[in-house]
Amino acid sequence: MQKDRQGIGVYVHIPFCVQKCRYCDFCSSRENAAAIGRYFDALVAEIRADAAAADRRVASLYVGGGTPSFVDAAQIARVVAALEARYAFSLRDADIEATIEVNPASAMADKLAAYRRMGFNRLSVGCQSTDDRLLALMGRAHRAADFFATVDAAKAAGFENISADVIFGLPEQHLADVAATMRDLLVLPLTHLSAYSLIVEPGTVFDRWEREGRLALPPEDEERAMYETVRRMAADAGMAPYEIANFARPGYASRHNSRYWSFEPYRGYGLGAASFVRPAALPLGDGDCRRFANTSDLAAYGLAPGRALAEDHRLFLAEAKGDFMFLGLRRTAGVRDAVFQKLFGASFFEEYGAAIAGLRRQGLVEVAGDALRLSRRGYDLANQVFMAFV
């Protein structure tokens, strides 16, 4: 059977960390070597059992976590080998974007070199801040010097595509702190930057501190000024925004993450990993799109990898259309009516005419040709825009 040329993004979740950050609600924990070995046995089994993979073309690969660099590189190699066998491709030869996340505390030079030999061509390095005081407050396992050393080691290993993550709106963080971190980052050979506003998630240490009155968050106007500073400094350094929280040098926008905002299919493997699949045949109808996610219970996943699901949902057509709109509006380019019509056989200017008109009157969105996108004011009130399509 000929492979589906639509392509799919593949995500693999490695749920282990040296320690849990105080803001983190991701599916991650610290486990011993035996538990990690059992997890990788289950992960490889899930990949091997995915019969649908044989007919799909891998367009991108993203290994995230957790902290993939926390585990032995040989375990990552096992996963790569299983994917190459299941999807019948070679990561070293394929023209795909292959990303692996690393933490500066565990991204040793030998591991980075091993990732490059496996075929990974993009590195995502968790920085969050170059202020050691704030790193300690967040519960990060690394310090600023570790991050700088990781970037140097990544270049030495042959990585040309290196991304860094930062967080703003942190407790006890000021606008000058954000500017200082940006100055530190923008002189490095980075091609991509992800900058996220802190969200205090339920169940985290920061959540407990907030309920106890111990979390000194910056006021909203200062947090917005932090975002504006990130945008301005990134743009001045040649990193244009292509999504609300993501900036890239020309040609270096994340192809994998862009799939999430472009209504393209992706397949997730591992604990808590989410998937979205849809047929290549268009237009789409009720139930054609499916979202499902693995359990976040480590024991349950190990007993039935890929079969113990926390979610499995066929989207009604109205849900699929809404997802296309609010996910796509995260991108600087916005959403195009021609694409919507191809997918759904209708125009979003007709489907959401009243909502779009109301958002335009408020100055939250703008129209350019057949594209609808957030206005500059809309970026500050993006959630209000998104809710108009849910």
Coordinates of C-alpha atoms in Angstrom, one line a residue:
M1 CA 0.0 0.0 0.0
Q2 CA 1.3 3.5 -0.9
K3 CA 2.1 5.6 2.1
D4 CA -0.3 8.5 2.9
R5 CA 1.6 11.6 1.8
Q6 CA -0.4 13.8 4.1
G7 CA 2.2 13.1 6.7
I8 CA 2.0 13.0 10.5
G9 CA 3.9 14.6 13.4
V10 CA 5.1 12.1 15.9
Y11 CA 5.5 13.0 19.6
V12 CA 7.1 10.8 22.2
H13 CA 6.8 11.5 25.9
I14 CA 9.6 10.8 28.4
P15 CA 8.0 11.4 31.8
F16 CA 11.1 11.5 34.0
C17 CA 12.9 14.4 35.6
V18 CA 15.7 14.9 38.1
Q19 CA 13.3 16.9 40.2
K20 CA 9.8 18.5 39.7
C21 CA 9.8 22.3 39.1
R22 CA 7.5 24.3 41.3
Y23 CA 5.4 25.5 38.4
C24 CA 5.1 22.2 36.6
D25 CA 1.9 20.2 36.1
F26 CA 3.3 18.1 33.2
C27 CA 3.1 14.3 33.4
S28 CA 6.6 13.7 35.0
S29 CA 8.2 12.2 38.0
R30 CA 11.6 10.9 39.3
E31 CA 11.9 7.1 39.1
N32 CA 14.7 4.5 39.6
A33 CA 16.5 2.8 36.7
A34 CA 14.3 -0.3 36.9
A35 CA 11.1 1.7 36.6
I36 CA 12.6 3.7 33.7
G37 CA 13.5 0.4 32.0
R38 CA 10.0 -0.9 32.3
Y39 CA 8.6 2.3 30.9
F40 CA 10.7 2.1 27.8
D41 CA 9.8 -1.5 27.3
A42 CA 6.1 -0.4 27.3
L43 CA 6.8 2.6 25.1
V44 CA 8.5 0.5 22.5
A45 CA 5.7 -2.0 22.7
E46 CA 3.1 0.7 22.0
I47 CA 5.0 1.9 19.0
R48 CA 5.4 -1.6 17.6
A49 CA 1.7 -2.3 18.0
D50 CA 0.5 0.7 16.1
A51 CA -0.6 -0.9 12.8
A52 CA -1.8 2.4 11.4
A53 CA 1.7 3.8 11.4
A54 CA 2.8 1.6 8.5
D55 CA 0.8 3.7 6.1
R56 CA 1.9 7.1 7.3
R57 CA 4.8 9.4 6.4
V58 CA 6.6 10.9 9.3
A59 CA 6.8 14.7 8.8
S60 CA 8.2 15.6 12.1
L61 CA 9.4 14.0 15.4
Y62 CA 9.4 15.6 18.8
V63 CA 10.8 13.8 21.9
G64 CA 9.6 15.8 25.0
G65 CA 8.9 15.4 28.6
G66 CA 9.6 15.4 31.4
T67 CA 13.3 15.5 30.6
P68 CA 14.5 13.2 27.8
S69 CA 18.1 14.0 28.6
F70 CA 17.6 12.6 32.1
V71 CA 17.5 9.1 30.8
D72 CA 20.4 7.2 29.2
A73 CA 20.8 8.0 25.5
A74 CA 20.6 4.2 24.7
Q75 CA 16.9 4.4 25.8
I76 CA 16.3 7.2 23.3
A77 CA 18.0 5.1 20.7
R78 CA 15.6 2.2 21.4
V79 CA 12.7 4.5 20.7
V80 CA 14.2 5.9 17.5
A81 CA 14.9 2.3 16.3
A82 CA 11.3 1.3 17.0
L83 CA 9.9 4.3 15.2
E84 CA 12.1 3.7 12.2
A85 CA 11.0 0.1 12.0
R86 CA 7.3 0.8 12.5
Y87 CA 7.1 3.8 10.1
A88 CA 9.8 2.4 7.7
F89 CA 12.1 5.4 7.5
S90 CA 15.5 6.5 8.7
L91 CA 15.8 9.5 10.9
R92 CA 19.3 10.1 9.6
D93 CA 18.2 10.2 6.0
A94 CA 14.7 11.5 6.2
D95 CA 13.9 15.2 5.4
I96 CA 12.1 15.8 8.7
E97 CA 12.5 18.1 11.6
A98 CA 13.6 15.9 14.6
T99 CA 13.6 17.7 18.0
I100 CA 14.6 16.5 21.4
E101 CA 14.2 18.4 24.6
V102 CA 17.1 18.7 27.1
N103 CA 17.6 20.2 30.5
P104 CA 21.0 21.9 31.1
A105 CA 21.4 19.9 34.3
S106 CA 21.5 16.6 32.4
A107 CA 22.5 17.5 28.8
M108 CA 26.0 16.1 28.9
A109 CA 28.2 16.5 25.8
D110 CA 28.2 12.7 25.1
K111 CA 24.4 12.6 25.1
L112 CA 24.2 15.6 22.7
A113 CA 26.6 13.9 20.4
A114 CA 24.6 10.7 20.6
Y115 CA 21.4 12.5 19.7
R116 CA 23.0 14.0 16.7
R117 CA 24.3 10.6 15.5
M118 CA 20.8 9.2 15.9
G119 CA 19.6 11.9 13.4
F120 CA 18.1 14.6 15.7
N121 CA 18.6 18.0 14.0
R122 CA 16.9 20.3 16.5
L123 CA 17.4 20.8 20.2
S124 CA 15.0 22.5 22.6
V125 CA 16.8 23.6 25.7
G126 CA 14.9 24.5 28.9
C127 CA 16.4 27.8 30.1
Q128 CA 13.4 29.7 31.7
S129 CA 15.7 32.4 33.0
T130 CA 19.4 33.4 33.2
D131 CA 18.9 34.7 36.7
D132 CA 20.1 32.1 39.2
R133 CA 17.9 33.6 41.9
L134 CA 14.7 33.0 39.9
L135 CA 15.9 29.5 38.7
A136 CA 16.3 28.5 42.4
L137 CA 12.9 29.9 43.2
M138 CA 11.3 27.9 40.3
G139 CA 13.0 24.7 41.6
R140 CA 15.0 24.3 38.5
A141 CA 17.9 21.8 38.6
H142 CA 20.3 23.9 36.6
R143 CA 21.9 27.3 36.8
A144 CA 22.5 29.9 34.1
A145 CA 26.1 28.7 33.6
D146 CA 24.8 25.2 32.8
F147 CA 22.5 26.6 30.1
F148 CA 25.3 28.6 28.4
A149 CA 27.5 25.5 28.5
T150 CA 24.8 23.4 27.0
V151 CA 24.4 25.7 24.0
D152 CA 28.2 25.6 23.5
A153 CA 28.2 21.8 23.7
A154 CA 25.2 21.6 21.3
K155 CA 27.1 23.6 18.7
A156 CA 30.1 21.4 19.2
A157 CA 27.9 18.3 18.6
G158 CA 26.7 19.7 15.3
F159 CA 23.4 21.2 16.2
E160 CA 22.6 24.2 14.1
N161 CA 18.9 24.5 15.1
I162 CA 18.7 25.3 18.8
S163 CA 15.7 26.6 20.6
A164 CA 15.4 28.0 24.2
D165 CA 12.4 28.3 26.5
V166 CA 11.8 31.2 28.9
I167 CA 9.1 32.0 31.4
F168 CA 7.9 35.5 32.4
G169 CA 5.4 36.7 35.0
L170 CA 7.3 34.7 37.7
P171 CA 7.1 35.5 41.4
E172 CA 9.6 38.2 42.4
Q173 CA 10.4 38.8 38.8
H174 CA 10.6 42.4 37.4
L175 CA 10.7 43.8 33.9
A176 CA 14.4 44.4 34.2
D177 CA 14.9 40.7 34.9
V178 CA 13.1 39.7 31.7
A179 CA 15.1 42.2 29.7
A180 CA 18.4 40.9 31.1
T181 CA 17.5 37.3 30.2
M182 CA 16.6 38.3 26.7
R183 CA 19.9 40.1 26.3
D184 CA 21.7 37.0 27.5
L185 CA 19.8 34.8 25.1
L186 CA 19.9 36.9 22.0
V187 CA 23.7 37.0 21.8
L188 CA 23.8 33.2 21.6
P189 CA 23.5 31.2 18.4
L190 CA 19.8 30.4 18.9
T191 CA 17.4 30.0 16.0
H192 CA 14.2 29.9 18.0
L193 CA 12.7 31.1 21.3
S194 CA 9.5 30.1 23.1
A195 CA 8.4 32.6 25.8
Y196 CA 5.5 31.6 28.1
S197 CA 3.6 33.6 30.6
L198 CA 3.5 31.8 34.0
I199 CA 0.2 30.0 34.6
V200 CA -0.3 28.8 38.2
E201 CA -1.6 25.3 37.6
P202 CA -3.6 23.4 40.2
G203 CA -1.6 20.9 42.2
T204 CA 1.7 22.6 41.8
V205 CA 3.9 24.0 44.5
F206 CA 3.2 27.5 43.2
D207 CA -0.5 26.8 43.5
R208 CA 0.0 25.9 47.1
W209 CA 2.1 29.0 47.7
E210 CA -0.6 31.1 46.1
R211 CA -3.3 29.7 48.3
E212 CA -1.1 30.3 51.3
G213 CA -0.5 33.9 50.2
R214 CA 3.2 33.3 49.6
L215 CA 3.3 33.9 45.8
A216 CA 4.4 37.4 45.0
L217 CA 3.3 37.6 41.3
P218 CA 3.9 40.8 39.3
P219 CA 0.8 42.9 38.6
E220 CA -1.0 42.3 35.3
D221 CA 0.2 45.5 33.6
E222 CA 3.8 44.6 34.4
E223 CA 3.3 41.0 33.1
R224 CA 2.0 42.5 29.9
A225 CA 5.0 44.8 29.7
M226 CA 7.2 41.8 30.1
Y227 CA 5.5 40.1 27.1
E228 CA 5.9 43.3 25.0
T229 CA 9.6 43.4 26.0
V230 CA 10.1 39.8 24.8
R231 CA 8.4 40.6 21.5
R232 CA 10.3 43.8 20.9
M233 CA 13.7 42.4 21.8
A234 CA 13.2 39.2 19.8
A235 CA 12.0 41.1 16.7
D236 CA 14.9 43.6 17.0
A237 CA 17.3 40.6 17.0
G238 CA 15.8 39.0 13.9
M239 CA 13.4 36.6 15.6
A240 CA 10.0 37.3 14.2
P241 CA 6.9 36.1 16.1
Y242 CA 5.0 33.4 14.2
E243 CA 2.7 32.3 17.1
I244 CA 1.6 34.0 20.3
A245 CA 4.5 32.5 22.4
N246 CA 7.0 31.6 19.7
F247 CA 9.7 33.5 17.8
A248 CA 12.1 32.3 15.1
R249 CA 14.8 33.4 12.7
P250 CA 13.8 33.1 9.0
G251 CA 13.2 29.4 8.1
Y252 CA 13.4 28.1 11.7
A253 CA 9.8 28.1 12.9
S254 CA 9.0 24.8 14.6
R255 CA 7.5 22.6 11.9
H256 CA 6.3 20.1 14.5
N257 CA 4.6 22.6 16.9
S258 CA 3.1 24.4 13.9
R259 CA 1.1 21.2 13.2
Y260 CA -0.9 21.7 16.4
W261 CA -2.0 25.1 15.4
S262 CA -2.6 24.1 11.7
F263 CA -5.1 21.3 12.3
E264 CA -2.6 18.8 11.0
P265 CA -2.5 15.2 12.3
Y266 CA -0.1 14.1 15.0
R267 CA 0.4 10.9 16.9
G268 CA 1.6 10.7 20.5
Y269 CA 3.3 7.8 22.2
G270 CA 4.0 7.4 25.9
L271 CA 2.5 8.3 29.2
G272 CA -0.3 11.0 28.8
A273 CA 0.6 11.6 25.2
A274 CA -2.2 13.0 23.0
S275 CA -3.0 12.3 19.4
F276 CA -5.2 13.9 16.7
V277 CA -5.9 12.0 13.5
R278 CA -8.1 12.8 10.5
P279 CA -8.6 11.4 7.1
A280 CA -6.9 12.8 4.0
A281 CA -10.2 12.7 2.1
L282 CA -12.0 16.1 2.3
P283 CA -14.3 17.8 3.2
L284 CA -14.5 16.5 6.8
G285 CA -17.8 15.5 8.4
D286 CA -19.1 14.6 11.8
G287 CA -16.9 12.1 13.6
D288 CA -14.1 12.1 11.0
C289 CA -11.6 13.7 13.4
R290 CA -10.5 11.8 16.5
R291 CA -8.7 13.0 19.6
F292 CA -7.4 10.5 22.1
A293 CA -4.8 10.5 24.9
N294 CA -3.0 7.8 26.9
T295 CA -3.5 7.5 30.6
S296 CA -1.2 9.5 32.9
D297 CA -1.1 6.6 35.4
L298 CA 2.3 5.0 35.0
A299 CA 1.2 1.6 36.3
A300 CA -1.8 1.5 34.1
Y301 CA 0.2 2.5 31.0
G302 CA 2.8 -0.2 31.7
L303 CA 0.1 -2.8 31.8
A304 CA -1.6 -1.7 28.6
P305 CA 0.6 0.6 26.6
G306 CA -1.4 2.5 24.0
R307 CA -4.7 0.8 25.1
A308 CA -5.3 2.5 28.5
L309 CA -6.8 5.8 27.4
A310 CA -7.7 8.8 29.4
E311 CA -9.6 10.3 26.5
D312 CA -11.0 9.1 23.2
H313 CA -13.4 11.5 21.4
R314 CA -14.7 11.7 17.9
L315 CA -15.3 15.4 17.1
F316 CA -18.6 16.7 15.9
L317 CA -18.2 18.9 12.8
A318 CA -18.9 22.1 14.9
E319 CA -16.1 21.1 17.3
A320 CA -13.6 20.5 14.5
K321 CA -14.4 23.9 13.0
G322 CA -14.0 25.6 16.3
D323 CA -10.7 23.9 17.0
F324 CA -9.4 25.0 13.6
M325 CA -10.3 28.6 14.3
F326 CA -9.0 29.1 17.9
L327 CA -5.9 27.0 17.3
G328 CA -5.1 28.7 14.1
L329 CA -5.6 32.2 15.5
R330 CA -2.7 31.6 17.8
R331 CA -0.4 32.0 14.7
T332 CA 0.7 35.5 13.6
A333 CA -0.6 34.6 10.1
G334 CA -4.0 33.7 11.5
V335 CA -6.4 31.4 9.6
R336 CA -7.2 31.4 5.9
D337 CA -10.7 30.9 4.6
A338 CA -9.4 29.0 1.6
V339 CA -8.0 26.3 3.9
F340 CA -11.2 26.3 6.0
Q341 CA -13.3 25.8 2.8
K342 CA -11.1 22.9 1.7
L343 CA -11.4 21.2 5.0
F344 CA -15.1 21.8 5.7
G345 CA -16.7 22.9 2.5
A346 CA -17.9 26.2 3.9
S347 CA -16.6 29.7 4.5
F348 CA -15.7 30.8 8.1
F349 CA -16.8 34.3 7.1
E350 CA -20.3 32.9 6.8
E351 CA -20.0 30.3 9.5
Y352 CA -18.9 32.8 12.1
G353 CA -20.0 36.0 10.5
A354 CA -21.6 37.6 13.6
A355 CA -18.7 36.6 15.9
I356 CA -16.1 38.0 13.5
A357 CA -18.0 41.2 13.0
G358 CA -18.2 41.7 16.8
L359 CA -14.5 41.0 17.3
R360 CA -13.6 43.4 14.5
R361 CA -15.8 46.2 16.1
Q362 CA -13.8 45.6 19.3
G363 CA -10.5 45.9 17.4
L364 CA -9.5 42.3 18.4
V365 CA -9.1 40.8 14.9
E366 CA -8.3 42.1 11.5
V367 CA -8.9 40.8 7.9
A368 CA -6.2 40.7 5.3
G369 CA -7.5 39.1 2.0
D370 CA -9.0 35.8 3.0
A371 CA -7.0 35.6 6.3
L372 CA -8.4 36.4 9.7
R373 CA -5.8 37.2 12.4
L374 CA -5.4 38.7 15.8
S375 CA -4.8 42.5 16.0
R376 CA -2.1 43.8 18.2
R377 CA -4.8 44.5 20.8
G378 CA -6.1 41.0 20.2
Y379 CA -2.9 39.4 21.5
D380 CA -3.6 40.8 25.0
L381 CA -7.1 39.5 24.9
A382 CA -6.6 36.4 22.9
N383 CA -8.6 34.1 25.2
Q384 CA -11.6 36.4 24.7
V385 CA -11.2 35.9 20.9
F386 CA -10.8 32.2 21.1
M387 CA -13.9 31.8 23.2
A388 CA -16.0 33.3 20.3
F389 CA -15.3 30.1 18.3
V390 CA -15.8 27.5 21.0

